[in-house]
Short mmCIF file of C-alpha atoms in Angstrom, two decimals:
data_model
loop_
_atom_site.label_atom_id
_atom_site.label_comp_id
_atom_site.label_asym_id
_atom_site.label_seq_id
_atom_site.Cartn_x
_atom_site.Cartn_y
_atom_site.Cartn_z
CA MET J 1 4.49 -3.72 -8.92
CA PHE J 2 1.53 -1.96 -10.53
CA CYS J 3 1.97 -0.66 -13.94
CA ILE J 4 -0.07 2.48 -14.14
CA GLU J 5 0.67 3.36 -17.73
CA SER J 6 -2.41 2.68 -19.93
CA ASN J 7 -1.98 -0.49 -21.89
CA GLU J 8 -3.95 -3.57 -22.34
CA ASN J 9 -1.54 -5.80 -20.27
CA ASP J 10 -1.75 -3.52 -17.12
CA ALA J 11 -3.58 -6.17 -14.98
CA LEU J 12 -1.13 -8.90 -16.05
CA GLU J 13 1.81 -7.01 -14.55
CA GLU J 14 1.45 -8.95 -11.21
CA ASP J 15 0.79 -12.35 -12.61
CA HIS J 16 3.57 -13.75 -10.28
CA LEU J 17 1.65 -12.60 -7.28
CA LEU J 18 -1.58 -14.30 -8.18
CA LYS J 19 -2.23 -17.11 -5.78
CA SER J 20 -4.41 -19.85 -7.09
CA ASP J 21 -4.33 -22.97 -9.24
CA ASN J 22 -7.99 -22.39 -9.95
CA LYS J 23 -8.61 -20.81 -13.37
CA ARG J 24 -11.73 -19.04 -12.15
CA GLU J 25 -10.14 -17.48 -9.09
CA LEU J 26 -7.06 -16.45 -11.41
CA ALA J 27 -9.53 -14.71 -13.70
CA GLN J 28 -11.27 -12.93 -10.77
CA GLN J 29 -7.97 -11.77 -9.31
CA LYS J 30 -6.84 -10.47 -12.84
CA ILE J 31 -10.13 -8.58 -13.11
CA LYS J 32 -9.46 -6.95 -9.69
CA LEU J 33 -5.97 -5.96 -10.86
CA ARG J 34 -7.55 -4.31 -13.92
CA VAL J 35 -9.79 -2.22 -11.73
CA TYR J 36 -6.99 -1.30 -9.44
CA ASN J 37 -4.94 -0.08 -12.34
CA ALA J 38 -8.00 1.92 -13.62
CA PHE J 39 -8.58 3.39 -10.14
CA LEU J 40 -4.96 4.35 -9.81
CA GLN J 41 -4.94 6.05 -13.29
CA LEU J 42 -8.07 7.90 -12.59
CA LEU J 43 -6.90 8.88 -9.13
CA ASP J 44 -3.73 10.40 -10.77
CA GLU J 45 -5.77 12.40 -13.33
CA THR J 46 -8.80 13.51 -11.41
CA GLY J 47 -8.33 13.05 -7.59
CA TYR J 48 -10.43 10.63 -5.59
CA ASP J 49 -13.51 12.95 -5.34
CA GLY J 50 -13.67 13.13 -9.23
CA ILE J 51 -13.81 9.19 -9.82
CA THR J 52 -17.12 7.51 -10.67
CA ALA J 53 -17.87 3.73 -10.82
CA THR J 54 -18.71 4.40 -14.52
CA ASP J 55 -15.10 5.93 -14.97
CA ILE J 56 -13.45 2.90 -13.47
CA ILE J 57 -15.59 0.51 -15.46
CA LYS J 58 -14.91 2.28 -18.82
CA ARG J 59 -11.15 2.63 -18.13
CA SER J 60 -10.65 -1.02 -16.80
CA GLY J 61 -12.73 -2.43 -19.65
CA VAL J 62 -14.74 -4.83 -17.37
CA ALA J 63 -18.52 -5.09 -17.73
CA ARG J 64 -20.57 -3.25 -15.24
CA SER J 65 -22.09 -6.45 -13.82
CA THR J 66 -18.59 -7.75 -13.35
CA PHE J 67 -17.55 -4.63 -11.49
CA TYR J 68 -20.55 -4.87 -9.21
CA ARG J 69 -19.89 -8.50 -8.56
CA HIS J 70 -16.58 -7.61 -6.96
CA PHE J 71 -17.16 -3.96 -5.74
CA SER J 72 -20.09 -2.07 -4.36
CA SER J 73 -18.68 1.33 -4.89
CA VAL J 74 -15.57 3.58 -5.59
CA HIS J 75 -15.03 3.51 -1.98
CA ASP J 76 -15.11 -0.27 -1.75
CA VAL J 77 -12.40 -0.29 -4.60
CA LEU J 78 -10.21 2.12 -2.46
CA ILE J 79 -10.76 -0.36 0.75
CA GLN J 80 -10.01 -3.57 -1.42
CA TYR J 81 -7.02 -1.84 -3.03
CA GLY J 82 -5.81 -1.32 0.48
CA GLY J 83 -6.04 -4.92 1.27
CA HIS J 84 -4.20 -5.59 -1.88
CA LEU J 85 -1.36 -3.26 -0.86
CA ASP J 86 -1.23 -5.19 2.46
CA GLU J 87 -0.81 -8.51 0.58
CA LEU J 88 2.03 -6.78 -1.39
CA PHE J 89 3.60 -5.61 1.82
CA GLU J 90 3.44 -9.09 3.36
CA ALA J 91 5.04 -10.61 0.34
CA LYS J 92 7.94 -8.22 0.44
CA THR J 93 8.47 -8.68 4.20
CA SER J 94 8.13 -12.36 3.86
CA GLY J 95 5.41 -12.46 6.43
CA GLN J 96 8.00 -11.57 9.07
CA THR J 97 6.55 -10.59 12.48
CA PRO J 98 6.47 -6.80 12.44
CA ASP J 99 9.26 -5.22 14.65
CA PHE J 100 9.78 -1.49 14.32
CA PHE J 101 13.35 -1.94 16.11
CA ASP J 102 14.57 -4.81 13.68
CA ARG J 103 16.93 -3.69 10.89
CA GLU J 104 15.96 -6.46 8.59
CA TYR J 105 12.31 -5.82 8.85
CA LEU J 106 12.88 -2.06 8.33
CA VAL J 107 14.92 -2.65 5.23
CA LYS J 108 12.26 -4.65 3.87
CA THR J 109 9.76 -2.12 4.75
CA PHE J 110 11.75 0.76 3.06
CA SER J 111 12.31 -1.60 0.15
CA TYR J 112 8.55 -2.10 -0.26
CA TYR J 113 7.75 1.81 -0.28
CA GLN J 114 10.74 2.28 -2.90
CA SER J 115 9.11 -0.31 -5.12
CA MET J 116 5.72 1.25 -4.77
CA ARG J 117 6.69 4.80 -4.98
CA ARG J 118 4.65 5.83 -7.91
CA GLU J 119 1.46 4.26 -6.31
CA PHE J 120 1.97 5.99 -3.09
CA ASP J 121 2.86 9.29 -4.73
CA ILE J 122 -0.41 9.16 -6.50
CA MET J 123 -2.44 8.54 -3.30
CA ARG J 124 -0.56 11.39 -1.50
CA GLU J 125 -0.95 13.83 -4.40
CA ALA J 126 -4.77 12.79 -4.63
CA GLY J 127 -5.13 13.91 -0.98
CA LEU J 128 -5.27 10.48 0.66
CA PRO J 129 -2.27 10.66 2.96
CA THR J 130 -4.03 9.25 5.97
CA GLN J 131 -4.63 5.91 4.02
CA TRP J 132 -0.82 5.29 4.58
CA VAL J 133 -1.09 5.49 8.21
CA ASP J 134 -4.41 3.34 8.25
CA LEU J 135 -2.90 0.85 6.10
CA ILE J 136 0.30 0.49 8.00
CA ALA J 137 -1.43 0.48 11.31
CA ARG J 138 -4.05 -1.90 10.18
CA TYR J 139 -1.58 -4.29 8.76
CA HIS J 140 0.45 -4.37 11.92
CA GLU J 141 -2.38 -4.67 14.05
CA ASP J 142 -3.58 -7.61 12.13
CA LYS J 143 -0.22 -9.27 12.35
CA LEU J 144 0.38 -8.47 15.93
CA GLY J 145 -3.14 -9.26 17.13
CA THR J 146 -6.28 -7.12 17.44
CA MET J 147 -6.10 -4.79 20.23
CA PRO J 148 -9.19 -3.57 22.27
CA ALA J 149 -10.13 0.09 21.45
CA GLY J 150 -9.18 1.06 25.08
CA SER J 151 -5.83 -0.80 24.95
CA ALA J 152 -2.88 1.52 25.57
CA LYS J 153 -0.78 -0.84 23.33
CA ARG J 154 -2.52 0.81 20.34
CA TYR J 155 -0.62 4.12 20.98
CA PRO J 156 2.88 2.84 20.27
CA LEU J 157 1.53 0.97 17.08
CA TYR J 158 0.04 4.07 15.70
CA TYR J 159 3.04 6.32 16.87
CA PHE J 160 5.50 4.16 14.73
CA ALA J 161 3.00 3.55 11.96
CA GLY J 162 2.72 7.44 11.71
CA ALA J 163 6.61 7.73 12.02
CA ILE J 164 7.05 5.37 9.21
CA CYS J 165 4.59 7.24 6.95
CA SER J 166 6.12 10.63 7.70
CA VAL J 167 9.69 9.44 7.21
CA VAL J 168 8.64 7.71 3.85
CA SER J 169 6.76 10.68 2.71
CA GLU J 170 9.80 12.91 3.28
CA TRP J 171 12.06 10.29 1.59
CA MET J 172 9.84 10.22 -1.29
CA ALA J 173 9.48 13.85 -1.61
CA SER J 174 13.37 14.42 -1.45
CA GLY J 175 14.02 11.92 -4.36
CA MET J 176 14.66 8.83 -2.35
CA ARG J 177 18.47 9.41 -2.45
CA GLU J 178 19.19 7.07 0.39
CA SER J 179 18.89 3.45 0.07
CA PRO J 180 16.41 1.30 2.07
CA GLU J 181 19.35 0.11 4.21
CA GLU J 182 20.33 3.60 4.93
CA MET J 183 16.69 4.56 5.72
CA ALA J 184 16.44 1.61 8.15
CA GLY J 185 19.48 2.96 9.98
CA ILE J 186 18.10 6.43 10.12
CA PHE J 187 14.67 5.21 11.38
CA LEU J 188 16.47 3.19 14.04
CA LYS J 189 18.41 6.01 15.19
CA ILE J 190 15.33 8.16 15.47
CA ALA J 191 13.22 5.54 17.12
CA ARG J 192 15.90 4.76 19.74
CA ALA J 193 16.95 8.39 20.37
CA GLN J 194 16.19 10.61 23.33
CA PRO J 195 14.36 13.82 22.16
CA GLU J 196 17.59 15.96 22.90
CA ASP J 197 19.47 13.69 20.63
CA LEU J 198 17.52 14.74 17.69
CA LEU J 199 17.92 18.52 17.96
#
């Protein structure tokens, strides 16, 4: 999990997730982690619109040329950070085929959000709540196969992605008192219910 407290070892918090035996690739991955940590710290302090590339460069301690070797802009950091979150989610769910009606998959999903609570709180408070839906929907679409823009299969995907985001958001806001197992049960009950059962 990301450590967003400011300290020189921030980028090393996820060493166990780095995937390469190549020293150069590992060094590049560590640079990206430093940039992501700096981005999250700044997002928490100033909000998305207040962040500049120079701010990230200074906070992360990477050279300007190094930053631009990996990222083209602040927006690109956000996009690549989203890809990083997808990788973390896939690791948490063990690469399991997405299934919004499978209890085991839902427990892993809620466990992931529990472990990433601080990061998603920062995104939500910074005014980026739609990033959640986009990240979840894109991840599931990638895993389930790209769907043509006109495909009706996209609607259930976005329906359940939005439902997960809304439920997780409320769960976080209420202090995450329920366990991931309990949340999986609640989500399944909602997903399988008829409208009259929910009133």
